[in-house]
Amino acid sequence: MGPRPARPRPRHRGLGRLVPAAAAVGLAAGLVLAHGLLLAGGLVLAGLAAHLAGAGHDRRP
């Protein structure tokens, strides 16, 4: 028998929950206040949230 595989490490989802919330607030504030910088910041945070959401998947075979 070979060695047992290592247990997966626990993952912390702090940023994974904070960034989408901040993106939603930024987008809503940018739309309500008609402020382009807030709207752009919300879009950037939404892209970052999408990147973080897919970061846990390995692309190796």
PDB file of C-alpha atoms in Angstrom:
ATOM      1  CA  MET A   1       0.000   0.000   0.000  1.00  0.00           C
ATOM      2  CA  GLY A   2       1.213   3.444  -0.863  1.00  0.00           C
ATOM      3  CA  PRO A   3       0.960   6.589   1.222  1.00  0.00           C
ATOM      4  CA  ARG A   4      -2.470   8.018   1.831  1.00  0.00           C
ATOM      5  CA  PRO A   5      -3.380  11.158  -0.120  1.00  0.00           C
ATOM      6  CA  ALA A   6      -3.237  14.395   1.780  1.00  0.00           C
ATOM      7  CA  ARG A   7      -6.465  15.874   3.077  1.00  0.00           C
ATOM      8  CA  PRO A   8      -7.679  18.949   1.207  1.00  0.00           C
ATOM      9  CA  ARG A   9      -6.961  22.206   2.957  1.00  0.00           C
ATOM     10  CA  PRO A  10      -9.921  24.204   4.238  1.00  0.00           C
ATOM     11  CA  ARG A  11     -10.653  27.195   2.045  1.00  0.00           C
ATOM     12  CA  HIS A  12     -11.564  30.600   3.341  1.00  0.00           C
ATOM     13  CA  ARG A  13     -14.162  32.419   1.288  1.00  0.00           C
ATOM     14  CA  GLY A  14     -13.799  35.880   2.796  1.00  0.00           C
ATOM     15  CA  LEU A  15     -12.940  37.721  -0.411  1.00  0.00           C
ATOM     16  CA  GLY A  16     -15.238  35.476  -2.400  1.00  0.00           C
ATOM     17  CA  ARG A  17     -18.220  36.909  -0.541  1.00  0.00           C
ATOM     18  CA  LEU A  18     -17.007  40.448   0.083  1.00  0.00           C
ATOM     19  CA  VAL A  19     -16.075  41.376  -3.496  1.00  0.00           C
ATOM     20  CA  PRO A  20     -19.447  40.506  -5.123  1.00  0.00           C
ATOM     21  CA  ALA A  21     -21.245  42.446  -2.398  1.00  0.00           C
ATOM     22  CA  ALA A  22     -19.005  45.471  -2.943  1.00  0.00           C
ATOM     23  CA  ALA A  23     -19.516  45.153  -6.704  1.00  0.00           C
ATOM     24  CA  ALA A  24     -23.294  45.145  -6.309  1.00  0.00           C
ATOM     25  CA  VAL A  25     -23.177  48.189  -4.024  1.00  0.00           C
ATOM     26  CA  GLY A  26     -20.851  50.019  -6.412  1.00  0.00           C
ATOM     27  CA  LEU A  27     -23.008  49.266  -9.429  1.00  0.00           C
ATOM     28  CA  ALA A  28     -26.214  50.277  -7.645  1.00  0.00           C
ATOM     29  CA  ALA A  29     -24.687  53.491  -6.308  1.00  0.00           C
ATOM     30  CA  GLY A  30     -23.281  54.336  -9.737  1.00  0.00           C
ATOM     31  CA  LEU A  31     -26.674  53.867 -11.356  1.00  0.00           C
ATOM     32  CA  VAL A  32     -28.642  55.736  -8.686  1.00  0.00           C
ATOM     33  CA  LEU A  33     -26.227  58.658  -8.442  1.00  0.00           C
ATOM     34  CA  ALA A  34     -25.453  58.654 -12.184  1.00  0.00           C
ATOM     35  CA  HIS A  35     -21.759  58.755 -11.357  1.00  0.00           C
ATOM     36  CA  GLY A  36     -19.512  57.180 -13.956  1.00  0.00           C
ATOM     37  CA  LEU A  37     -16.570  56.487 -11.648  1.00  0.00           C
ATOM     38  CA  LEU A  38     -18.714  54.508  -9.212  1.00  0.00           C
ATOM     39  CA  LEU A  39     -20.262  52.596 -12.078  1.00  0.00           C
ATOM     40  CA  ALA A  40     -16.846  51.774 -13.551  1.00  0.00           C
ATOM     41  CA  GLY A  41     -15.546  50.709 -10.141  1.00  0.00           C
ATOM     42  CA  GLY A  42     -18.525  48.415  -9.700  1.00  0.00           C
ATOM     43  CA  LEU A  43     -17.872  46.829 -13.087  1.00  0.00           C
ATOM     44  CA  VAL A  44     -14.208  46.273 -12.231  1.00  0.00           C
ATOM     45  CA  LEU A  45     -15.166  44.659  -8.918  1.00  0.00           C
ATOM     46  CA  ALA A  46     -17.711  42.466 -10.696  1.00  0.00           C
ATOM     47  CA  GLY A  47     -14.972  41.228 -13.023  1.00  0.00           C
ATOM     48  CA  LEU A  48     -12.698  40.578 -10.054  1.00  0.00           C
ATOM     49  CA  ALA A  49     -15.501  38.656  -8.334  1.00  0.00           C
ATOM     50  CA  ALA A  50     -15.978  36.503 -11.428  1.00  0.00           C
ATOM     51  CA  HIS A  51     -12.246  35.798 -11.504  1.00  0.00           C
ATOM     52  CA  LEU A  52     -12.224  34.851  -7.815  1.00  0.00           C
ATOM     53  CA  ALA A  53     -15.247  32.595  -8.273  1.00  0.00           C
ATOM     54  CA  GLY A  54     -13.419  30.535 -10.866  1.00  0.00           C
ATOM     55  CA  ALA A  55     -10.052  30.525  -9.101  1.00  0.00           C
ATOM     56  CA  GLY A  56     -10.668  27.278  -7.208  1.00  0.00           C
ATOM     57  CA  HIS A  57     -10.781  25.085 -10.293  1.00  0.00           C
ATOM     58  CA  ASP A  58      -7.548  23.498 -11.477  1.00  0.00           C
ATOM     59  CA  ARG A  59      -7.092  23.509 -15.203  1.00  0.00           C
ATOM     60  CA  ARG A  60      -4.627  20.634 -15.121  1.00  0.00           C
ATOM     61  CA  PRO A  61      -5.798  17.238 -16.367  1.00  0.00           C
TER      62      PRO A  61
END
